Amino acid sequence: MRPNTLNPLFAPITSLPGIGQRLAKAVEKLAGPLVVDLLWHLPVGLIDRRHQPHISTAADGAIVTLVVRVERHLKGHNPRAPYKVRCSDATGFMDLVFFNVRGDYLEKALPVGAMRAISGRVERYDGMLNMVHPDHMVPAEELAQIQIVEPVYPMTAGLPPKVLRKAIEAAIGKAPDLAEWLDPALLAQRRWPAWHAALTDVHHPADEGALSAFAPARQRLAYDELLSNQLALAIVRARNKRKAGRASKGDGSLRRKIVAALPYQLTGSQKSALDEILADMAAPTRMLRLLQGDVGSGKTVVALLAMANAIEAGGQAALLAPTDILARQHFATLEPLCAKAGIDLALLTGRDKGKAREAILARLGTGDLKLIVGTHALVQEGVDFADLRLAIVDEQHRFGVKQRQALADKGAGVDLLVMTATPIPRTLMLTAYGDIDVSKLTEKPAGRQPIDTRTLPLERLHDVAEGLRRAIATGARIYWICPLVDESEQVDLAAATERHRMLAQMFGARVGLVHGRQKAAERDAAMAAFAKGDLDILVATTVIEVGVNVPEATIMVIEHAERFGLAQLHQLRGRVGRGSAKSSCLLLYQAPLGETAKARLQILRETEDGFRIAEEDLRLRGGGEVLGTRQSGLPEFRVADLAAHGELLAMARDDAQLMVDRDLALKTPRGEALRLMLYLFHQDEAIKLLASG
Ligand code: ADP
Ligand code: MG
């Protein structure tokens, strides 16, 4: 249970002054639904209102705070003319200028004869000083309240900055003083403030330097965030380690048959990855290993051989895929090989219901069925194994820790292999897995040719489509990708449908369409037709992003390439260049491109090395967006910026490991404080694990 001291922070934002139901929506979109979320909504700029000249000495364009006397109201002759309020000080006159004034609020706020402190940007016209819509107008005796350095927050439409600032102030006010959870030696060495002081600091930047990721208060809060991430992962890992693993060491009989049935030789890196996996499986501890290999590097066959080992050892194996399409594709790839080896294999997705599903579950339960491929349907309750030894999760970044764990929990001491084609930079990997063993497939299978990648403005779209004519005549198969931006799936779908119509008009019936809103059967049919060669062009939203394998496809067209993450573009591009024929990728972009966008697309033209692409993307864009997909399953940080705080992450990992070694139950005073920190950062799952022992 969350300690009561934190309750005010975990109240809804509507508990803050000025935040009603209507504004709560805007605040939630910006920061989150709870008071605590506002603490991490940090300023991105500041306005210095400390400058207090006189009317005669105020410089054109400056932000100033002035104390003035209200002289008279000069209302416009028509509603569109500006409403001016003439004011004075000992040195001269100025006008406060307002547009679209309704009612009499100005008469109330600025009564003639009153002394007012005002703050805002001034301009000088024909010698007359003007201030258009002052940011602040308060009674003169409240001058001190506005003569400050004001933080500027990321904003959203419909939320007045003042309201947000006030709400954030109130949120800070609700933050209790908590016992220090960081090592005092670290605080001293880094000159970091205590938690509450750091919060106050980051929300009251004194100068530009205080906004930097390297300002002590920001570093402190970033470290807290990274530490809670690392500590939660370390706790999960420690718990898993304490559960004994199984030693699964097969006799190689099934593996030999599979390898003999392959139409190719395994690459060197496939062999060494497999050796690493087999060694882990043979050990009596639980395997937690990541198999990382660029798109097309041949992870599937490595997975199959590892699963064969589990079966040889007398157990069962499961392969979890993120989408229906992928699960089906894996099934189709594995089935002929399994048949050669005499391994019984089944497919289970959300579409399997009733008798068929019952039959599969029954055979899993008796251990009769050795190998199963499926989607989330595998993780559900009621899916029980006789002896699950190895769980493999494909395209891991699509799944959360919870699903990964749920599958592993379906057996005793299950070995876990996660596979990803997304080249996750080292720093991001740490945040997602903590310390995990990694096998990399660095070689591409023999015979692959480089993909010719070009960038073109969208205006050339019709030329591009025309150009496909020749390619189709020579038997090429083409993917045409339309972006999916999740804010407006409707609109995007319309774009894909429209593109499909256009291309069908040009090329006739041999143009297909797949998207996420389609009935699964319809989508499968289109994919299958494309794979078989019954379609020349497949128009798709990003549903085809992961894993789809049609070696005959050689052209990839991507519309609005600038809207995609680099890693995502790399993945999409990886759908072609899988056979021995020469492939190309056309990135259509909306001109004009900004500098960063240009640099990003340039990287894709320069290299096909997924790791380099990911590192460059991290450098250009910062951590959170590298995967280009919001449902990435990787943690998102509010304060920490992985591009700037990589060093802190490494420290946090060591710190977390030390803590778990010394005090896994978090019972010491520092442990207790850290437990509170975990609550603060929503790491409740890890705490639950602590409770369950
Ligand atoms: P990914 O790592 O993207 O999942 P796949 O496992 O789908 O890659 O493999 C991509 C393609 O490469 C498949 O058609 C597969 O049959 C083929 N392949 C895998 N390993 C080799 C190899 N050693 N030599 C040649 N082709 C291979
Ligand atoms: Mg794959």
XYZ file of C-alpha atoms and ligand atoms in Angstrom:
721
model
C 0.000 0.000 0.000
C 1.200 3.448 -0.884
C 2.147 5.386 2.258
C -0.416 8.014 3.257
C 2.143 10.807 3.117
C 2.068 10.505 -0.663
C -1.713 10.644 -0.998
C -1.943 14.369 -1.773
C 0.450 13.821 -4.682
C -1.592 10.945 -6.016
C -4.847 12.894 -5.943
C -6.353 13.860 -9.303
C -5.214 17.196 -10.753
C -8.693 18.575 -10.155
C -7.681 18.788 -6.488
C -5.440 21.712 -7.467
C -6.661 25.313 -7.380
C -7.938 26.585 -10.718
C -8.147 23.152 -12.356
C -11.757 22.251 -13.058
C -13.017 19.423 -15.230
C -12.505 21.371 -18.425
C -8.930 22.494 -17.817
C -8.086 19.123 -16.301
C -8.282 17.639 -19.793
C -5.646 20.040 -21.071
C -3.394 19.519 -18.045
C -3.745 15.774 -18.339
C -2.730 15.851 -21.959
C 0.265 17.960 -21.062
C 1.500 16.291 -17.897
C -0.750 13.512 -16.672
C -3.823 12.888 -14.544
C -2.275 13.174 -11.085
C -0.818 15.950 -8.978
C 2.531 14.156 -8.954
C 2.659 14.329 -12.745
C 2.818 18.099 -12.578
C 5.996 17.928 -10.503
C 7.798 16.512 -13.542
C 6.418 19.047 -15.963
C 9.552 21.166 -16.136
C 10.056 24.670 -17.480
C 11.670 25.031 -20.880
C 12.344 28.756 -20.643
C 12.056 31.759 -18.404
C 10.919 35.357 -18.442
C 12.954 37.753 -16.346
C 10.588 40.386 -14.936
C 13.106 41.872 -12.534
C 13.936 44.821 -14.778
C 12.071 47.883 -13.452
C 12.823 51.039 -15.478
C 10.687 54.184 -15.711
C 8.327 54.903 -18.582
C 10.865 57.270 -20.143
C 13.777 54.844 -19.860
C 12.006 51.581 -20.861
C 13.697 50.248 -23.992
C 11.697 49.285 -27.061
C 11.071 45.518 -27.070
C 12.128 44.889 -23.456
C 10.220 42.902 -20.858
C 9.684 45.292 -17.972
C 7.807 45.641 -14.739
C 6.464 49.136 -14.056
C 4.489 50.817 -11.329
C 2.000 53.245 -12.875
C -1.078 55.341 -12.114
C -4.192 54.742 -14.224
C -5.189 58.053 -15.925
C -8.068 57.291 -18.278
C -9.760 54.677 -20.472
C -9.771 55.343 -24.206
C -12.334 52.982 -25.680
C -12.269 52.367 -29.413
C -15.057 53.669 -31.645
C -15.885 50.225 -32.913
C -15.434 46.799 -31.331
C -12.432 45.966 -33.473
C -10.448 49.079 -32.606
C -8.041 48.661 -29.696
C -9.067 49.627 -26.189
C -6.357 51.750 -24.577
C -5.746 52.580 -20.965
C -3.488 55.578 -20.499
C -1.137 55.390 -17.491
C 1.639 57.533 -16.075
C 4.604 57.663 -13.777
C 6.786 60.609 -12.800
C 8.644 60.442 -16.128
C 5.803 60.293 -18.654
C 2.794 58.505 -20.152
C 2.182 55.091 -21.673
C -0.763 53.122 -23.084
C -1.869 49.649 -22.156
C -3.455 48.237 -25.306
C -6.180 45.590 -25.448
C -8.061 43.928 -28.267
C -11.456 42.228 -28.294
C -12.421 43.591 -24.926
C -15.788 42.338 -23.705
C -17.721 43.597 -20.717
C -16.256 45.911 -18.127
C -13.429 43.835 -16.688
C -10.835 46.496 -17.553
C -12.745 49.152 -15.644
C -12.677 46.865 -12.621
C -9.068 45.779 -12.988
C -7.744 49.248 -13.781
C -9.895 51.877 -12.049
C -8.911 55.463 -12.837
C -6.602 56.851 -10.159
C -5.407 53.460 -8.951
C -1.719 52.507 -8.665
C -0.904 49.301 -10.534
C 2.151 47.133 -11.024
C 2.204 45.836 -14.582
C 4.567 43.556 -16.432
C 4.977 42.641 -20.059
C 6.794 43.508 -23.263
C 6.840 47.199 -24.243
C 7.064 48.818 -27.651
C 7.607 52.418 -28.591
C 5.552 54.052 -31.382
C 6.197 57.703 -32.232
C 7.731 58.190 -28.838
C 4.702 56.703 -27.055
C 5.324 53.611 -24.926
C 2.799 50.789 -25.441
C 2.239 47.493 -23.684
C -0.129 45.147 -25.532
C -2.039 42.827 -23.213
C 0.169 43.016 -20.105
C 1.060 39.604 -18.676
C 0.394 40.849 -15.167
C -1.664 43.697 -13.676
C -1.803 43.768 -9.874
C -2.221 46.387 -7.161
C 1.065 48.283 -6.702
C 1.641 46.850 -3.235
C 1.813 43.363 -4.814
C 4.758 44.364 -6.985
C 7.055 41.792 -5.409
C 4.746 39.000 -6.534
C 5.337 39.665 -10.213
C 8.826 41.144 -10.173
C 10.417 37.730 -10.500
C 11.982 35.315 -12.919
C 8.997 33.449 -14.251
C 9.292 29.870 -15.513
C 7.878 29.142 -18.960
C 6.309 25.710 -19.384
C 5.465 23.644 -22.449
C 1.883 24.614 -23.126
C -1.174 23.317 -24.859
C -4.099 25.177 -26.413
C -6.807 26.358 -24.062
C -4.721 26.362 -20.901
C -3.692 29.825 -19.671
C -0.014 29.875 -18.590
C -0.890 31.541 -15.301
C -3.308 28.778 -14.381
C -0.721 26.122 -15.125
C 1.962 27.923 -13.123
C -0.345 28.259 -10.178
C -1.298 24.603 -10.334
C 2.360 23.577 -10.449
C 3.133 25.813 -7.467
C 0.294 24.153 -5.592
C 1.563 20.709 -6.586
C 4.995 21.548 -5.183
C 3.244 22.752 -2.038
C 1.641 19.329 -1.669
C 4.961 17.538 -1.979
C 5.947 16.383 1.506
C 9.463 16.450 2.867
C 10.628 12.898 2.385
C 13.502 11.058 3.959
C 16.578 11.206 1.717
C 16.903 8.097 -0.445
C 20.166 8.977 -2.120
C 23.532 8.158 -0.648
C 24.653 11.265 1.318
C 28.180 10.851 -0.035
C 26.859 11.073 -3.581
C 24.835 14.191 -2.784
C 27.844 15.869 -1.245
C 30.191 14.916 -4.036
C 27.799 16.108 -6.731
C 26.542 19.100 -4.754
C 22.987 18.023 -5.432
C 20.135 19.501 -3.397
C 17.705 17.393 -1.365
C 14.602 16.177 -3.212
C 12.183 18.884 -2.149
C 14.737 21.631 -2.624
C 15.556 20.251 -6.071
C 11.874 20.366 -7.023
C 11.591 23.958 -5.894
C 14.791 24.798 -7.761
C 13.842 23.338 -11.121
C 10.535 25.156 -11.068
C 12.155 28.479 -10.161
C 15.046 28.825 -12.571
C 17.142 31.889 -11.745
C 18.844 31.996 -15.129
C 19.228 30.090 -18.392
C 21.841 27.833 -16.796
C 19.243 26.463 -14.414
C 17.279 25.128 -17.396
C 20.161 22.975 -18.592
C 20.077 19.207 -18.210
C 23.343 19.602 -16.286
C 22.013 21.977 -13.609
C 22.426 20.263 -10.221
C 18.708 20.224 -9.378
C 17.803 18.740 -12.765
C 20.526 16.142 -12.444
C 19.283 15.173 -9.031
C 15.720 14.643 -10.220
C 16.888 12.853 -13.350
C 18.984 10.572 -11.189
C 15.975 9.810 -8.982
C 13.975 8.878 -12.046
C 16.725 6.673 -13.478
C 17.402 5.087 -10.123
C 13.765 4.151 -9.662
C 13.779 2.592 -13.118
C 16.972 0.657 -12.428
C 15.971 -0.362 -8.923
C 12.632 -1.726 -10.144
C 14.399 -3.761 -12.828
C 17.008 -5.006 -10.367
C 14.269 -6.164 -7.989
C 12.482 -8.096 -10.725
C 15.744 -9.649 -11.800
C 16.782 -10.593 -8.278
C 13.447 -12.265 -7.696
C 13.701 -14.234 -10.907
C 17.220 -15.318 -10.099
C 16.190 -16.692 -6.745
C 13.750 -18.996 -8.428
C 15.837 -21.909 -9.572
C 16.223 -22.435 -13.282
C 16.266 -25.695 -15.211
C 19.120 -27.254 -17.060
C 17.873 -28.005 -20.567
C 20.449 -29.842 -22.626
C 19.144 -31.731 -25.619
C 20.895 -34.473 -27.565
C 20.887 -32.518 -30.835
C 18.718 -35.055 -32.682
C 15.983 -32.593 -33.678
C 18.401 -29.767 -34.364
C 20.371 -31.917 -36.775
C 17.239 -32.653 -38.803
C 16.289 -28.991 -38.937
C 19.732 -27.835 -40.025
C 19.763 -30.538 -42.681
C 16.443 -29.255 -44.015
C 17.626 -25.642 -44.353
C 18.277 -24.489 -47.919
C 21.260 -22.455 -46.661
C 24.191 -22.515 -44.241
C 23.881 -20.766 -40.904
C 26.006 -17.639 -40.743
C 28.851 -17.421 -38.261
C 26.938 -15.079 -36.013
C 23.845 -17.276 -36.092
C 26.041 -20.143 -34.905
C 27.678 -18.206 -32.123
C 24.369 -16.713 -30.947
C 22.931 -20.216 -30.824
C 25.945 -21.472 -28.848
C 25.450 -18.712 -26.291
C 21.775 -19.539 -25.972
C 22.410 -23.275 -25.641
C 25.023 -22.660 -22.950
C 22.535 -20.545 -20.976
C 19.860 -23.185 -21.337
C 22.199 -25.945 -20.213
C 23.036 -24.008 -17.031
C 20.845 -24.576 -13.960
C 20.015 -20.833 -13.730
C 17.331 -19.004 -15.672
C 18.293 -17.517 -18.976
C 17.461 -13.883 -19.669
C 18.967 -13.097 -23.025
C 18.308 -10.674 -25.804
C 18.880 -11.771 -29.376
C 19.446 -8.618 -31.283
C 19.731 -8.765 -35.030
C 18.943 -6.330 -37.725
C 15.938 -6.950 -39.923
C 16.568 -9.886 -42.200
C 19.522 -11.156 -40.198
C 17.812 -14.502 -39.619
C 16.660 -14.586 -36.016
C 13.771 -16.949 -36.657
C 15.890 -19.988 -37.393
C 18.022 -19.337 -34.303
C 14.808 -19.247 -32.290
C 13.653 -22.525 -33.823
C 16.903 -24.295 -33.004
C 16.768 -23.058 -29.405
C 13.186 -24.321 -29.139
C 14.223 -27.649 -30.610
C 16.800 -27.933 -27.831
C 14.099 -27.402 -25.199
C 12.006 -30.119 -26.810
C 14.946 -32.527 -27.058
C 15.418 -31.999 -23.329
C 11.850 -33.170 -22.763
C 10.123 -29.821 -22.400
C 7.939 -27.447 -24.377
C 8.640 -24.113 -26.055
C 6.533 -21.087 -26.952
C 7.096 -18.251 -29.388
C 5.168 -15.059 -28.709
C 4.671 -12.570 -31.557
C 3.188 -9.082 -31.296
C 0.710 -9.271 -34.176
C -1.500 -11.775 -35.872
C 0.313 -11.341 -39.149
C 3.638 -12.127 -37.566
C 2.403 -15.105 -35.600
C 0.935 -16.567 -38.775
C 4.087 -15.880 -40.691
C 6.263 -17.541 -38.062
C 3.942 -20.491 -38.106
C 4.166 -20.737 -41.879
C 7.983 -20.521 -41.782
C 8.407 -23.013 -38.961
C 5.889 -25.598 -40.025
C 7.784 -27.197 -42.934
C 10.996 -27.328 -40.896
C 9.174 -28.790 -37.906
C 7.553 -31.363 -40.165
C 10.998 -32.493 -41.321
C 12.088 -32.879 -37.700
C 8.831 -34.461 -36.592
C 7.988 -31.674 -34.151
C 4.320 -31.080 -33.515
C 3.481 -27.382 -33.796
C 0.336 -25.291 -33.295
C -0.767 -21.683 -33.711
C -2.861 -19.825 -31.140
C -4.186 -16.312 -31.695
C -7.180 -14.339 -30.491
C -9.046 -15.668 -33.486
C -8.918 -19.257 -32.321
C -12.034 -19.919 -30.310
C -14.248 -22.758 -29.228
C -13.397 -26.380 -29.991
C -10.195 -25.718 -31.934
C -8.806 -23.648 -29.074
C -9.908 -26.201 -26.496
C -8.147 -28.938 -28.406
C -4.882 -26.988 -28.533
C -5.062 -26.123 -24.839
C -5.743 -29.732 -23.930
C -2.690 -30.939 -25.851
C -0.531 -28.223 -24.296
C -1.719 -29.324 -20.884
C -0.798 -32.959 -21.429
C 2.539 -32.087 -22.996
C 1.522 -33.796 -26.189
C 2.000 -30.541 -28.087
C 5.624 -29.454 -27.893
C 5.783 -26.137 -29.669
C 3.326 -23.288 -29.893
C 3.420 -20.012 -31.767
C 0.957 -17.274 -30.904
C 0.008 -13.757 -29.965
C -1.140 -12.259 -26.656
C -3.638 -15.120 -26.595
C -0.764 -17.268 -25.298
C -0.337 -15.152 -22.200
C -3.932 -15.421 -21.089
C -5.161 -17.353 -18.148
C -6.273 -20.867 -18.952
C -3.304 -21.450 -21.216
C -1.351 -24.023 -19.214
C 1.711 -25.979 -20.193
C 2.803 -29.396 -19.005
C 6.453 -28.320 -18.914
C 7.310 -24.989 -20.542
C 11.086 -24.698 -20.665
C 11.739 -21.915 -23.125
C 9.716 -18.780 -23.864
C 10.737 -16.636 -26.800
C 9.324 -13.175 -27.263
C 9.703 -11.736 -30.747
C 9.941 -8.013 -31.404
C 10.205 -7.604 -27.696
C 9.871 -3.842 -27.684
C 6.205 -4.259 -28.517
C 5.561 -6.009 -25.233
C 5.739 -4.673 -21.716
C 7.662 -6.277 -18.874
C 4.363 -7.619 -17.595
C 3.581 -9.754 -20.642
C 7.121 -10.999 -20.847
C 6.835 -12.044 -17.209
C 3.370 -13.544 -17.614
C 4.617 -15.945 -20.248
C 7.696 -16.869 -18.233
C 5.443 -17.577 -15.248
C 3.633 -20.341 -17.135
C 6.388 -22.786 -16.307
C 8.936 -23.412 -13.584
C 12.306 -21.774 -14.115
C 11.490 -20.919 -17.706
C 14.383 -19.707 -19.838
C 13.543 -16.455 -21.558
C 14.865 -15.251 -24.884
C 13.709 -11.942 -26.258
C 14.331 -11.028 -29.864
C 14.398 -7.633 -31.412
C 15.278 -6.157 -34.753
C 15.178 -2.697 -33.278
C 18.764 -1.776 -32.681
C 18.396 -0.425 -29.206
C 21.318 1.754 -28.180
C 23.136 0.556 -25.111
C 21.704 3.293 -22.902
C 18.124 2.537 -23.845
C 18.740 -1.152 -23.395
C 19.743 -0.546 -19.803
C 16.519 1.297 -19.084
C 14.400 -1.429 -20.613
C 16.110 -4.508 -19.223
C 18.700 -3.491 -16.704
C 21.556 -5.905 -17.122
C 20.580 -8.461 -19.712
C 22.838 -10.788 -21.687
C 22.952 -9.956 -25.342
C 23.671 -12.006 -28.442
C 24.013 -10.094 -31.650
C 23.585 -11.205 -35.219
C 26.069 -8.978 -36.970
C 26.401 -10.730 -40.315
C 23.759 -10.613 -42.958
C 22.972 -13.902 -44.688
C 25.101 -14.332 -47.796
C 24.009 -12.965 -51.137
C 22.222 -9.854 -49.920
C 22.774 -6.680 -51.920
C 22.755 -3.156 -50.563
C 19.454 -1.289 -50.858
C 19.535 1.751 -53.080
C 17.929 4.466 -50.932
C 16.762 7.799 -52.312
C 14.884 10.784 -50.970
C 12.388 12.731 -53.070
C 9.890 15.488 -52.338
C 6.237 14.440 -52.284
C 5.535 16.530 -55.372
C 7.292 13.787 -57.296
C 4.776 11.191 -56.136
C 3.141 10.805 -59.525
C 6.504 10.378 -61.239
C 7.377 7.715 -58.707
C 4.113 5.888 -59.348
C 4.698 6.130 -63.114
C 8.187 4.731 -62.628
C 6.748 1.603 -61.040
C 5.260 0.609 -64.357
C 8.605 -0.468 -65.732
C 9.528 -2.287 -62.518
C 6.242 -4.191 -62.521
C 6.802 -5.212 -66.123
C 9.987 -6.954 -64.965
C 8.109 -8.735 -62.181
C 8.955 -6.499 -59.202
C 6.834 -6.532 -56.068
C 6.331 -3.239 -54.267
C 5.389 -2.051 -50.810
C 3.822 1.402 -50.619
C 3.638 2.726 -47.060
C 1.333 5.490 -45.849
C 2.065 6.869 -42.408
C -0.154 6.293 -39.430
C -0.146 9.124 -36.958
C -2.217 8.016 -34.037
C -3.963 11.328 -33.412
C -6.104 10.894 -36.465
C -6.287 7.314 -37.537
C -9.371 8.167 -39.575
C -7.542 10.679 -41.700
C -4.558 8.389 -42.194
C -6.755 5.550 -43.198
C -8.417 7.814 -45.700
C -4.977 8.643 -47.097
C -4.068 4.977 -47.506
C -7.437 4.155 -49.063
C -7.066 7.075 -51.423
C -3.546 5.995 -52.431
C -4.823 2.485 -53.030
C -7.540 3.876 -55.282
C -5.053 5.977 -57.222
C -2.640 3.099 -57.775
C -5.457 0.696 -58.637
C -6.601 3.168 -61.262
C -3.113 3.197 -62.733
C -2.265 -0.482 -62.413
C -5.569 -2.327 -62.213
C -6.586 -5.083 -59.843
C -3.098 -6.211 -58.851
C -2.895 -3.608 -56.086
C -3.796 -4.606 -52.514
C -4.391 -2.737 -49.263
C -3.650 -3.675 -45.643
C -4.308 -1.593 -42.557
C -4.980 -2.015 -38.867
C -8.740 -1.459 -39.018
C -9.309 -4.276 -41.445
C -10.851 -7.601 -40.509
C -8.005 -9.994 -39.830
C -9.100 -12.420 -42.523
C -9.165 -9.676 -45.125
C -5.697 -8.546 -44.121
C -4.293 -12.078 -44.216
C -5.765 -12.607 -47.648
C -4.075 -9.470 -48.991
C -0.731 -10.375 -47.377
C -0.927 -13.898 -48.720
C -1.776 -12.664 -52.211
C 1.222 -10.357 -52.135
C 3.511 -13.105 -50.868
C 2.284 -15.454 -53.598
C 2.753 -12.878 -56.321
C -0.932 -12.351 -57.073
C -0.486 -8.674 -56.207
C 2.235 -6.375 -57.561
C 1.724 -3.529 -55.119
C 0.762 -3.684 -51.478
C -0.398 -0.371 -50.036
C -0.057 -0.487 -46.274
C -0.152 1.553 -43.140
C 2.608 0.674 -40.714
C 0.981 -2.658 -39.806
C 3.589 -4.359 -41.945
C 6.383 -2.740 -40.011
C 7.660 -5.666 -38.068
C 8.922 -8.954 -39.310
C 7.031 -9.477 -42.528
C 9.051 -11.606 -44.909
C 8.408 -11.570 -48.659
C 11.845 -12.094 -50.198
C 10.582 -11.283 -53.703
C 9.626 -7.716 -52.756
C 12.273 -5.319 -54.023
C 10.807 -1.814 -53.912
C 9.713 0.113 -50.854
C 7.998 3.473 -51.207
C 7.389 5.450 -48.022
C 5.220 8.527 -48.031
C 5.885 11.294 -45.544
C 9.121 9.651 -44.484
C 9.825 12.703 -42.311
C 7.008 11.649 -39.976
C 8.600 8.334 -39.088
C 11.268 7.556 -36.552
C 14.582 6.587 -38.104
C 14.558 3.149 -36.571
C 11.074 2.660 -37.932
C 12.161 3.708 -41.414
C 15.064 1.333 -41.142
C 12.680 -1.472 -40.183
C 10.372 -0.679 -43.058
C 13.229 -0.533 -45.483
C 14.351 -3.915 -44.184
C 11.208 -5.458 -45.724
C 13.050 -5.314 -49.059
C 16.552 -6.508 -49.834
C 15.721 -9.926 -48.378
C 16.317 -11.905 -51.516
C 19.240 -11.871 -53.897
C 17.715 -9.299 -56.284
C 18.693 -5.624 -56.210
C 16.296 -3.571 -54.085
C 15.480 0.090 -53.678
C 13.763 2.326 -51.176
C 12.177 5.666 -52.028
C 11.613 8.065 -49.155
C 9.069 10.706 -50.108
C 9.144 13.743 -47.867
C 7.099 16.867 -47.413
C 9.270 19.833 -48.408
C 10.718 21.961 -46.958
C 12.646 19.831 -44.508
C 14.236 21.297 -41.386
C 17.945 20.772 -40.719
C 17.455 17.862 -38.331
C 14.945 16.140 -40.582
C 17.336 16.490 -43.484
C 20.212 15.072 -41.463
C 18.082 12.152 -40.342
C 17.033 11.108 -43.840
C 20.626 11.549 -44.963
C 21.765 8.934 -42.422
C 19.429 6.413 -44.001
C 20.957 7.050 -47.385
C 24.432 6.615 -45.984
C 24.081 3.403 -44.058
C 22.098 0.233 -43.526
C 23.734 -0.412 -40.187
C 20.825 -0.391 -37.770
C 23.051 0.284 -34.774
C 24.635 3.306 -36.326
C 21.218 4.571 -37.346
C 19.906 4.202 -33.809
C 22.906 5.903 -32.223
C 22.719 8.805 -34.666
C 19.006 9.142 -34.057
C 19.563 9.221 -30.321
C 22.134 11.940 -30.830
C 19.860 13.999 -33.089
C 16.602 13.604 -31.250
C 17.176 12.517 -27.694
C 16.078 9.285 -26.070
C 12.331 9.067 -25.877
C 11.568 9.176 -29.543
C 14.270 6.974 -30.923
C 12.045 4.046 -31.575
C 9.621 6.312 -33.312
C 6.720 4.562 -31.762
C 4.887 5.510 -28.678
C 3.732 2.044 -27.773
C 7.354 0.995 -27.810
C 7.234 -0.609 -24.377
C 10.413 1.188 -23.410
C 10.105 3.426 -20.383
C 9.564 7.086 -21.065
C 11.366 9.502 -18.835
C 9.976 12.822 -17.748
C 13.089 14.468 -16.355
C 15.964 12.313 -17.479
C 17.285 12.941 -20.956
C 19.238 9.903 -22.046
C 21.292 11.824 -24.535
C 22.551 14.029 -21.682
C 22.272 11.739 -18.686
C 23.872 8.535 -19.947
C 26.511 8.714 -17.237
C 23.849 9.025 -14.534
C 22.136 5.940 -15.895
C 25.271 3.847 -15.485
C 25.658 5.155 -11.928
C 22.029 4.381 -11.162
C 22.461 0.829 -12.373
C 25.410 0.222 -10.047
C 23.635 1.950 -7.182
C 20.520 -0.209 -7.703
C 22.558 -3.400 -7.907
C 24.385 -2.594 -4.691
C 21.119 -1.886 -2.932
C 19.536 -5.125 -4.087
C 22.621 -7.097 -3.000
C 22.599 -5.553 0.450
C 18.942 -5.060 1.195
C 16.643 -6.724 -1.317
C 13.606 -6.353 0.941
C 14.292 -2.605 1.294
C 14.067 -2.816 5.082
C 16.998 -0.604 6.117
C 16.327 3.127 6.598
C 17.701 3.905 3.148
C 15.715 0.984 1.790
C 12.531 2.406 3.283
C 13.258 5.771 1.696
C 13.934 4.121 -1.658
C 10.656 2.292 -1.401
C 8.918 5.647 -1.172
C 10.836 6.807 -4.204
C 9.572 3.787 -6.138
C 6.004 4.755 -5.286
C 6.703 8.291 -6.354
C 7.723 7.062 -9.794
C 4.804 4.663 -10.241
C 6.998 1.584 -9.883
C 4.249 -0.193 -7.989
C 4.792 -3.487 -9.797
C 8.288 -3.822 -8.389
C 6.987 -3.067 -4.915
C 4.372 -5.761 -5.282
C 7.149 -8.195 -6.059
C 8.902 -7.125 -2.863
C 5.747 -7.843 -0.926
C 5.292 -11.273 -2.518
C 8.865 -12.117 -1.460
P 14.647 -11.534 -38.976
O 15.932 -11.545 -38.221
O 14.319 -10.191 -39.538
O 13.508 -12.147 -38.203
P 14.233 -13.801 -40.628
O 14.462 -14.802 -39.587
O 12.816 -13.533 -41.016
O 14.920 -12.457 -40.238
O 15.103 -14.180 -41.887
C 15.061 -13.399 -43.068
C 15.252 -14.271 -44.287
O 16.584 -14.748 -44.341
C 14.380 -15.490 -44.322
O 13.870 -15.643 -45.614
C 15.299 -16.629 -43.949
O 14.907 -17.848 -44.536
C 16.610 -16.162 -44.515
N 17.796 -16.661 -43.831
C 17.966 -16.840 -42.508
N 19.207 -17.265 -42.232
C 19.858 -17.369 -43.417
C 21.181 -17.770 -43.818
N 22.092 -18.142 -42.907
N 21.481 -17.734 -45.121
C 20.572 -17.352 -46.042
N 19.309 -16.983 -45.752
C 18.949 -16.965 -44.447
Mg 11.713 -11.764 -37.324
